[in-house]
XYZ file of C-alpha atoms in Angstrom:
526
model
C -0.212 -5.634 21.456
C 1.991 -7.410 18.818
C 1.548 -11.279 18.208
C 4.611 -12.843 16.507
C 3.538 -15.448 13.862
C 6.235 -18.148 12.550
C 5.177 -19.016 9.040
C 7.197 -21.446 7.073
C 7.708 -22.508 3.760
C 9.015 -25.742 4.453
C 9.796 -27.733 7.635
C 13.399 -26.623 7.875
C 14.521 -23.958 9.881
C 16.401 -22.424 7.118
C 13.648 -21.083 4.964
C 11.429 -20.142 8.133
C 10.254 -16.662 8.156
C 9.574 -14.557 10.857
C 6.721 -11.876 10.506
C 5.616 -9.606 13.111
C 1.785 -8.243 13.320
C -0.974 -6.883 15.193
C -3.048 -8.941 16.625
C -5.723 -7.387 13.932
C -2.982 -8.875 11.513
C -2.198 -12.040 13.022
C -6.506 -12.469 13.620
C -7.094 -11.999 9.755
C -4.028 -13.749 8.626
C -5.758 -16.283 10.712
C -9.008 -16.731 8.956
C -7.001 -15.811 5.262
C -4.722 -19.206 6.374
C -8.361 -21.047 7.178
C -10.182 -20.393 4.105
C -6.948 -20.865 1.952
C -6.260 -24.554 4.068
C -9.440 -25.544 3.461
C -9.010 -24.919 -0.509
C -5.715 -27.153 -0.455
C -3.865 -24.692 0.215
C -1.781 -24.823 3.789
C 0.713 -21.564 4.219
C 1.543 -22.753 7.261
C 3.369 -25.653 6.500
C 3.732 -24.260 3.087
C 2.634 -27.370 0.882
C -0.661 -27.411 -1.885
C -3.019 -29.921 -2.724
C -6.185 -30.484 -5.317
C -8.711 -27.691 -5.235
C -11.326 -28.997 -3.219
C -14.324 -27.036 -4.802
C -17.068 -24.881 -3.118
C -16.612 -20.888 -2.993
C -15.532 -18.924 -0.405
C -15.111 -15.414 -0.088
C -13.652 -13.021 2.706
C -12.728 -9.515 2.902
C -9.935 -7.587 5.282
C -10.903 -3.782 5.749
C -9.508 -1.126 7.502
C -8.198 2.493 7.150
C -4.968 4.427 6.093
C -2.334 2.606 7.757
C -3.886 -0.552 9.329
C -1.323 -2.339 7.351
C -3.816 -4.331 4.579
C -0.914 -3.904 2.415
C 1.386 -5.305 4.584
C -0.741 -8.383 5.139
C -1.200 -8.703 1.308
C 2.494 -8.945 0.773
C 2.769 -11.483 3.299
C 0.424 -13.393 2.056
C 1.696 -13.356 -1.309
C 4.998 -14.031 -0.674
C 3.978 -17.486 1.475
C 2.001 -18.459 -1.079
C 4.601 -18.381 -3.906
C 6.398 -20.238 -1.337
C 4.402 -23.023 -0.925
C 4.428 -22.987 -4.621
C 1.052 -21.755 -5.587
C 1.819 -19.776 -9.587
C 1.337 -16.363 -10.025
C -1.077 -15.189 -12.736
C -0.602 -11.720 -13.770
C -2.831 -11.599 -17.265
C 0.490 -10.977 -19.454
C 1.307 -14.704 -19.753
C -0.279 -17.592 -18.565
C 1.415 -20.996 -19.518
C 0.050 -24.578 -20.386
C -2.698 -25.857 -17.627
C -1.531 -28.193 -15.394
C -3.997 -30.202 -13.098
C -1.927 -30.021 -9.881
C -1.507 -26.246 -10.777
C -2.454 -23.945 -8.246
C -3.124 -20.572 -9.513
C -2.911 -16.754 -7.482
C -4.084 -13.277 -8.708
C -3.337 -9.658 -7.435
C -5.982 -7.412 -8.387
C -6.524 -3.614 -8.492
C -9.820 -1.741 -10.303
C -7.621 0.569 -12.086
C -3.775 0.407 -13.835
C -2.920 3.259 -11.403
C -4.389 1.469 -7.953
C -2.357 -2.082 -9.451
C 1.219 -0.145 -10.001
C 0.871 1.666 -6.663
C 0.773 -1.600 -5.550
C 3.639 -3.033 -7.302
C 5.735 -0.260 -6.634
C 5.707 -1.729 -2.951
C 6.897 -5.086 -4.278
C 3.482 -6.762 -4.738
C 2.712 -7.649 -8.363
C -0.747 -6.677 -9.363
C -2.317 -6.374 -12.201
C -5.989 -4.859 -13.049
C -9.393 -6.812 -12.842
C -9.580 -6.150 -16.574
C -6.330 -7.760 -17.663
C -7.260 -10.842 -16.065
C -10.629 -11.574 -17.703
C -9.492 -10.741 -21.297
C -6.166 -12.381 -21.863
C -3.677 -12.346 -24.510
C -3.062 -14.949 -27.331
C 0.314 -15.372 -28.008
C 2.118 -15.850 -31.389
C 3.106 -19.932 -31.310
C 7.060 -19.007 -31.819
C 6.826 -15.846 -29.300
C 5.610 -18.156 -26.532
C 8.199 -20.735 -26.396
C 10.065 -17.089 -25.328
C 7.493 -16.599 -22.542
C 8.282 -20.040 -21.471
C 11.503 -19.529 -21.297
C 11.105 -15.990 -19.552
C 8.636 -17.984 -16.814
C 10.476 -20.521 -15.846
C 8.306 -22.658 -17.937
C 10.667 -23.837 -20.848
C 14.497 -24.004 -21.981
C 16.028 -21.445 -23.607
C 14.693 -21.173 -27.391
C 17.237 -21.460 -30.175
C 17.301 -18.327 -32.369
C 17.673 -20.528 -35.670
C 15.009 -22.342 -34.611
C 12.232 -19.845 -33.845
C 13.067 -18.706 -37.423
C 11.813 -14.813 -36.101
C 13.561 -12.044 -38.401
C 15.711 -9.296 -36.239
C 15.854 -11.526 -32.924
C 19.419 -11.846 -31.662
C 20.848 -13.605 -28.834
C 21.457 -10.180 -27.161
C 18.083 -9.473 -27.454
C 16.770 -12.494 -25.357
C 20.271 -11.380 -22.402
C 17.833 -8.236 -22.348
C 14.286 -9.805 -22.388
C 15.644 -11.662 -19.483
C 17.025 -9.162 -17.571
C 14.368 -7.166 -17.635
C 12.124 -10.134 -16.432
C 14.116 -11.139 -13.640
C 13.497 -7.053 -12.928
C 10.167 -6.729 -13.561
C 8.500 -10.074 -13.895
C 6.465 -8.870 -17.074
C 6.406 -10.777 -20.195
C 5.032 -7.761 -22.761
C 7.839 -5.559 -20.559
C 10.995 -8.113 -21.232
C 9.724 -8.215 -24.785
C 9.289 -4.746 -25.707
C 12.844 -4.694 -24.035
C 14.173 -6.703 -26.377
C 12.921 -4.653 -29.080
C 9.511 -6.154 -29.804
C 6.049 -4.261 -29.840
C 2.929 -5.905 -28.283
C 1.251 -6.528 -32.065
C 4.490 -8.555 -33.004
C 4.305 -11.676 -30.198
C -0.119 -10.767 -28.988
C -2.205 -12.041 -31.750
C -5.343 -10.864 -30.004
C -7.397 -10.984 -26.565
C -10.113 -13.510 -25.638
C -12.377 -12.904 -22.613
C -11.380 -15.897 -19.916
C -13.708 -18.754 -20.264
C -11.932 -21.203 -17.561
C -12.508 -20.252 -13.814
C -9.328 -19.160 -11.945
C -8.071 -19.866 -8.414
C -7.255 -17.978 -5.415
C -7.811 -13.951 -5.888
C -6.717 -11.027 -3.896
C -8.669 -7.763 -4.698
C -7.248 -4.625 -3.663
C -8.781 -1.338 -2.886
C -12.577 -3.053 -3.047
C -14.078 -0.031 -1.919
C -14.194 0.879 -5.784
C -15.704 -2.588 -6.545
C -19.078 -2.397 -8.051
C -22.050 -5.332 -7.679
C -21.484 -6.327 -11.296
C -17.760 -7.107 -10.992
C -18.125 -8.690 -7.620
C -20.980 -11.152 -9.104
C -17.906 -11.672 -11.863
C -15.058 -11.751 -9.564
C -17.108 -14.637 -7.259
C -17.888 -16.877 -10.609
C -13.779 -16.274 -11.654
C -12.232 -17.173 -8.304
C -13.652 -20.066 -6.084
C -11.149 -18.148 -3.007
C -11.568 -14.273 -3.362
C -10.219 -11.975 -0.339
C -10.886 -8.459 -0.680
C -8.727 -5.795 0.966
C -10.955 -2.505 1.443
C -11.388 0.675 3.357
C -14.953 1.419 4.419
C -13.461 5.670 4.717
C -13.411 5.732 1.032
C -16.132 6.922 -1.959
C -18.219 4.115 -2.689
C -18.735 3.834 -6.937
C -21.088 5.991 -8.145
C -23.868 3.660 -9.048
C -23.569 2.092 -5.143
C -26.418 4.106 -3.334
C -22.698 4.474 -0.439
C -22.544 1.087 0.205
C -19.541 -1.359 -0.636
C -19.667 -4.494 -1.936
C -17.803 -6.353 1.405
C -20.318 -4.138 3.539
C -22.815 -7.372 2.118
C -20.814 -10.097 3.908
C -21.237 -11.657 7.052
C -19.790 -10.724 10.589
C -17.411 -13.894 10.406
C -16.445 -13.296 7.140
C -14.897 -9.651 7.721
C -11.250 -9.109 9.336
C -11.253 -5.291 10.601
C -7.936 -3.853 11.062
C -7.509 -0.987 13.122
C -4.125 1.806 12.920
C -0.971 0.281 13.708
C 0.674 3.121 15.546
C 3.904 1.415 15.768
C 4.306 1.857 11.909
C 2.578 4.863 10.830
C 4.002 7.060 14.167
C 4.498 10.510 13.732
C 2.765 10.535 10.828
C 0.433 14.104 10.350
C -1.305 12.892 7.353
C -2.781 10.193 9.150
C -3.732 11.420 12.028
C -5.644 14.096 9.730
C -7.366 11.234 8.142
C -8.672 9.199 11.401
C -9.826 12.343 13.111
C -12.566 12.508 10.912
C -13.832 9.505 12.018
C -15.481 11.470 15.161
C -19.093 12.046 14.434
C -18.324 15.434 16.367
C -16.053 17.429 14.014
C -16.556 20.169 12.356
C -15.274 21.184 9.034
C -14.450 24.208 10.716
C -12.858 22.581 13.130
C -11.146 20.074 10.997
C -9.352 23.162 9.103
C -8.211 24.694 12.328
C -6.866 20.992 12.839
C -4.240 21.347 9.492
C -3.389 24.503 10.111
C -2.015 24.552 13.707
C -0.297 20.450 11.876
C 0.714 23.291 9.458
C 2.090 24.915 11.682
C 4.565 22.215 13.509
C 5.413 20.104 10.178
C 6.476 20.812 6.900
C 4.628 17.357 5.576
C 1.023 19.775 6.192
C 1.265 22.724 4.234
C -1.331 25.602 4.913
C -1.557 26.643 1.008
C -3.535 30.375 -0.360
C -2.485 29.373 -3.679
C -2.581 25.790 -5.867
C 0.928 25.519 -6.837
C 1.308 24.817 -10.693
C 4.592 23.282 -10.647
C 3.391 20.368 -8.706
C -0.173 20.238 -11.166
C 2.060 18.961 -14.228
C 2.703 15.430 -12.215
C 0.240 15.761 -9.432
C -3.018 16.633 -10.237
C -4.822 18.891 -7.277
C -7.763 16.724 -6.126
C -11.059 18.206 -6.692
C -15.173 17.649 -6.153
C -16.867 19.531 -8.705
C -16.124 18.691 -12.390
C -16.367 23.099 -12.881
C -14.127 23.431 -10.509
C -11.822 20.661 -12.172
C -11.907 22.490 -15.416
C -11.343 25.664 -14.561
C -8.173 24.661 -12.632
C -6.762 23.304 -16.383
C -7.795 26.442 -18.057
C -5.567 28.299 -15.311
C -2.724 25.774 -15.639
C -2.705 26.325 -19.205
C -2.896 30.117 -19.259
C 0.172 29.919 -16.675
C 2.161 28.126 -18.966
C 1.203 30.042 -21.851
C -0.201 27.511 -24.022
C -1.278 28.027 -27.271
C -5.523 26.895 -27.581
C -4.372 24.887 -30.789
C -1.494 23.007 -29.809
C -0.152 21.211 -26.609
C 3.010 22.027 -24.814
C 5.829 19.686 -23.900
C 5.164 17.999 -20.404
C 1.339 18.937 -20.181
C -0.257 15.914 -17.960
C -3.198 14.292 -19.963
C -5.217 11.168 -18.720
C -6.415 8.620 -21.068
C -10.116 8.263 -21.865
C -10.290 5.177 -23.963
C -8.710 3.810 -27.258
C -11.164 4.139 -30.501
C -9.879 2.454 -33.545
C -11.777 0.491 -35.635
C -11.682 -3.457 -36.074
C -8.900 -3.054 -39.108
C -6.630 -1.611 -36.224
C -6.790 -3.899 -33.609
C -3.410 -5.087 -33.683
C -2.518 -1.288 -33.096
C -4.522 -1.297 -30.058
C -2.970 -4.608 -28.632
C 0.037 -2.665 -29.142
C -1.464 -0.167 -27.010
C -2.688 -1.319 -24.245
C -0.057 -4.042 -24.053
C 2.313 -0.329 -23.204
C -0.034 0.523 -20.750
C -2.064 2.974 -22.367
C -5.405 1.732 -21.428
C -8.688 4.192 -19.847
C -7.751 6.578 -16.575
C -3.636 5.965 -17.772
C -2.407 8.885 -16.995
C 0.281 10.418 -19.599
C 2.666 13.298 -20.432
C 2.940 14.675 -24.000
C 5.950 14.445 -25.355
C 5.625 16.527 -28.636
C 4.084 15.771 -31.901
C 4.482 12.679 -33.384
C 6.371 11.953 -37.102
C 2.426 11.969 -39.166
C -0.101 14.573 -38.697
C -2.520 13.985 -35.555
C 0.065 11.504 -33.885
C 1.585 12.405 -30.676
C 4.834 10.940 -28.458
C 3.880 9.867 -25.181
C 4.892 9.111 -21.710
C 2.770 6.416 -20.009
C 3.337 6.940 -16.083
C 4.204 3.391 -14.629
C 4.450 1.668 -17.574
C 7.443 -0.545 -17.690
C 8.373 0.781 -21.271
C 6.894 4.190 -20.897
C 7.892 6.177 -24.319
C 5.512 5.217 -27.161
C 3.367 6.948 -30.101
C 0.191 6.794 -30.708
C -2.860 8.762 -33.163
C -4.557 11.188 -30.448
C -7.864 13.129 -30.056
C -6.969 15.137 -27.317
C -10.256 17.073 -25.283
C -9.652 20.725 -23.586
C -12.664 21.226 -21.744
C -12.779 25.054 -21.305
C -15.354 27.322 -18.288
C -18.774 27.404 -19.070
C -18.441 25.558 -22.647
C -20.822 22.065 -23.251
C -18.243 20.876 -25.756
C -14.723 20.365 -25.522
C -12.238 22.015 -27.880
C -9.808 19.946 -30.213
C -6.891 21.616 -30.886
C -5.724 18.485 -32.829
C -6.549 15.206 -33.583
C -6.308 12.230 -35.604
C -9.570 10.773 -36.795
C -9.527 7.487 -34.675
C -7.287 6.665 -31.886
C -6.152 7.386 -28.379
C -8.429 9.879 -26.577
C -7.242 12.083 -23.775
C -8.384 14.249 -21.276
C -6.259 17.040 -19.791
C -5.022 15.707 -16.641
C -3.370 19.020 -14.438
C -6.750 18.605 -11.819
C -9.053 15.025 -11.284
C -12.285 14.945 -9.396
C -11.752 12.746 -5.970
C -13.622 9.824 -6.934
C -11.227 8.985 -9.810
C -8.295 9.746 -7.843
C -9.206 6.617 -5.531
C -6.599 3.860 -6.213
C -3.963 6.560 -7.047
C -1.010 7.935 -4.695
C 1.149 10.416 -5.346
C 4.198 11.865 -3.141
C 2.683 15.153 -2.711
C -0.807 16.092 -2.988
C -2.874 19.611 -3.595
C -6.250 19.428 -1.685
C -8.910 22.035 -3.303
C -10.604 22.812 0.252
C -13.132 25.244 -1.119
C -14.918 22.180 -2.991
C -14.682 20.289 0.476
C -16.917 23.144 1.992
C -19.110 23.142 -0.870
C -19.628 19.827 -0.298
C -20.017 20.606 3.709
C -22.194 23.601 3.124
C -24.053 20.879 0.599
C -25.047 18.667 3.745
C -25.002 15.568 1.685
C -24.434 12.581 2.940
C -23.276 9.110 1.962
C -23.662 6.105 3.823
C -25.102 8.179 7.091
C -21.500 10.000 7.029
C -21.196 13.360 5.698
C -20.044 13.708 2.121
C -17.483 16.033 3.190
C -15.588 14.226 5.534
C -15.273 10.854 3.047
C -14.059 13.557 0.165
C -11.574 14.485 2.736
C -10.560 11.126 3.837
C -9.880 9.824 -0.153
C -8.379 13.491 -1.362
C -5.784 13.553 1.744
C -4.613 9.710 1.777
C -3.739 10.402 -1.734
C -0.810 12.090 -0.339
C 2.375 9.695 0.127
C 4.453 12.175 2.000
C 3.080 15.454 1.719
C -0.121 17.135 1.964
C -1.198 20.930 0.441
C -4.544 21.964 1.939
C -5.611 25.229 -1.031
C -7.676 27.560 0.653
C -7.832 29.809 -2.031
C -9.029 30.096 -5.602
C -6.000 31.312 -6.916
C -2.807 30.028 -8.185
C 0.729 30.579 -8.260
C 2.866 31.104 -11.185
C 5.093 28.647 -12.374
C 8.530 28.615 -11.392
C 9.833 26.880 -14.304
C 8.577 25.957 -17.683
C 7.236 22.769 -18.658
C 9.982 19.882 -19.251
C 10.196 16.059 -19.869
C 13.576 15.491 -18.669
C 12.854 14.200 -15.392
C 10.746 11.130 -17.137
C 12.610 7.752 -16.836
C 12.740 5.932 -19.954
C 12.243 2.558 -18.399
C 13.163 -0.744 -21.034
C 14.925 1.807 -23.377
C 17.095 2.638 -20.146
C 17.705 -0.825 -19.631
C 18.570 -1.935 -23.159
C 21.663 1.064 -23.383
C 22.340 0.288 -19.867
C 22.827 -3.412 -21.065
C 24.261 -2.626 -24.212
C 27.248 -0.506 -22.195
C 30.783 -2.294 -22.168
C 32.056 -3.140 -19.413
């Protein structure tokens, strides 16, 4: 049954907007619009008041297509409505007492652009409790850029290099992209020019939406609850709980009447075989052996469930195959690599890598602002370009970043079969430090999504023939539920430990180049 709510932004019929839901939708939009009118905050009639103090917290779970995305949008969207300011953790302008503050948060930079890629604008947990300092003259730009300020008078900000076509650009790629760091590095900036530093957020925040809480452990909960005096959390109780979480989740602690449950809306994810995969192992009954007989006859009938003997290496160089055991994980780069016929001391163009942390020392730091203000932060994941202009740099493509093409000192790691310590076939003494990234284990794929996705299924029944369990559900069955709602449209279930040659070499040319793009696109004559 579908309710039909009217939510409106203001009491005209004009700017009413019609949104149709579940009744699992409309019941935790419900208790969402409660705890947010009893903050000051009514979306209903779409006007704000004073924060009215006290803490309240509320999650919305639910599986693969239950629509908590959907709701989050919604949400979002009649919040900035009523009026309520966005903060992302790129900009944040002069306090305001009758300011009424919203953040969009994700654990990981992967989980927060899957989410902006469906028009919701995240940002990670970590972005919002360290925030930039800007450079005095740079920020009357961000003002500008957020609505904030007039335009800023090139002779007056006295900045070498800026032009007036650089700010057309900046803004363009803002009224795009809504990122301040994005809009500048479009206009030909770099994060260390206009970011003077970071500071860990000492004033609390507002209202905060937490996506994919599943990955949530006690320690940032306990943080997110002092930062946020509203937090909802949208979770699925299917997924890998953090490692450190004995199974359980951190909304599995709150009370009956604070937890929305939404259930598959069949309406919107009909005729979908990747789903259905995912909820039948919800029955206590299946087998794995069962299960498999399951995707192959779907295999059978649809080309979106492919029956695979053999891991597919094209796909592995921008999807990695999904994986339990970290042996199994490595071994599956080794074969990549030998497919491709890479050298053991050098990296080829277009070999996926995954970002393990930035380590410079303290003289550098403006190097790592630069950084991480291009997305390059831990679990980014990253294609290699070629070698950079000085010895031990490397060029680099930063998946999802706004401005994706940078370069940046690298110690890259290939693990190899059977070997305690990694071998460096180059590196620079300090800087970026990078995993090879052609297979992941499950548990760090959570958050991610990728159009097509290779399943490893002998590490499913090693985890079945394992008997673990987690939570009182087999281990098995949750690996299976992350590893195939990965998939965005298609789904590869490897039943083999082999893998197929590569059809093609390794190549960069399908990368977008993102800002760069947009600065020659803007730059064209008409």
């Amino acid at each position: 049954m579908d309710q039909t709510l009217e939510i409106s932004a203001e009491d005209t019929a004009e700017k009413a907007a019609t949104i149709t839901f579940s009744e699992d939708q409309a019941e935790a939009w419900d208790g969402i619009a409660a705890i947010l009118e009893a903050a000051g905050v009514d979306i209903v009639d779409g006007t704000v008041g004073p924060e009215t103090g006290g803490s309240r917290v509320l999650s919305v779970v639910g599986k693969a297509g239950s629509g908590k995305t959907m709701l989050l949008a919604a949400l979002y969207k009649a919040l900035d409505e009523a009026g309520v300011d966005l903060v992302t953790g790129d900009y944040e302008g002069k306090p305001r007492k009758d300011r009424r503050t919203l953040a969009i948060l994700a654990p990981t930079n992967k989980a927060a652009s899957v989410l902006r890629s469906r028009g919701v604008p995240a940002t990670t947990i970590h972005r919002i409790i360290y925030t930039p300092v800007y450079d005095p003259e740079y920020e009357k730009i961000a003002e500008w850029l957020a609505g904030q300020g007039a335009r800023p008078k090139i002779d007056m900000l006295g900045l070498d290099g800026l032009t007036e076509e650089a700010l057309d650009r900046a803004k363009a790629f803002y009224d795009i992209h809504t990122s301040i760091p994005g809009a500048l590095a479009a206009a030909g900036l770099r994060g260390s020019d206009f970011i003077n530093g970071w500071k860990r957020r000492e004033d609390p925040l507002d209202i905060g939406f937490v996506d994919e809480a599943s990955m949530l452990d006690d320690k940032q909960f306990e943080d997110l609850k002092e930062l946020f005096s509203t937090l909802v959390m949208f979770g699925d109780p299917a997924q890998l709980a953090p490692v450190n979480q004995s199974g359980q989740m951190v909304f599995e602690s709150l009370p009956e009447e604070r937890t929305h449950i939404l259930h598959r809306i069949h309406r919107q994810t009909a005729d979908n075989p990747i789903l259905d995969l995912a909820h039948a192992l919800a029955d206590e009954s299946l087998s794995f052996e069962r299960f498999e007989r399951m995707i192959e006859d779907r295999a059978a009938n649809d080309d979106r469930v492919v029956w695979a003997r053999r891991v597919e290496s094209d796909l592995m160089a921008r999807s990695p195959v999904l994986v339990w055991r970290n042996a199994t994980r490595i071994r599956l780069i080794h074969a990549f690599r030998g497919a491709h016929h890479a050298p053991a001391d050098e990296l080829l163009p277009g070999e996926p890598l995954i970002c393990d942390g930035i380590e410079l020392p303290v003289k550098h730091r403006k190097r790592r602002i630069d950084l991480e203000a291009r997305g390059l932060i831990k679990g980014a994941q990253v294609v290699y370009l070629g070698p950079g202009k000085k010895p031990g740099f490397s060029r680099l493509h930063v998946l999802g970043a706004e401005d994706p093409r940078l370069s940046a000192a690298s110690i890259v790691k290939i693990e190899l079969p059977d070997e305690e310590e990694p071998f460096i076939p180059f590196a620079a003494r300090m800087g970026a430090t990078f995993l090879h990234g052609a297979a992941v284990t499950i548990h760090k794929a959570q958050g991610s999504q990728w159009r097509d996705v290779q399943v490893f299924a002998p590490d499913i029944y090693a985890a079945h023939r394992a008997g673990r369990t987690e939570a009182g559900i087999p281990l098995w069955k949750r690996l299976a539920y992350v590893a195939i709602t990965r998939a965005e449209h298609r789904l590869l279930w490897v039943t083999r430990n082999a893998l197929a040659r590569p059809a093609a070499p390794l190549a960069i040319d399908d990368l977008p180049k993102g800002a760069q793009a947009l600065k020659l696109e803007l730059q064209e004559p008409e």
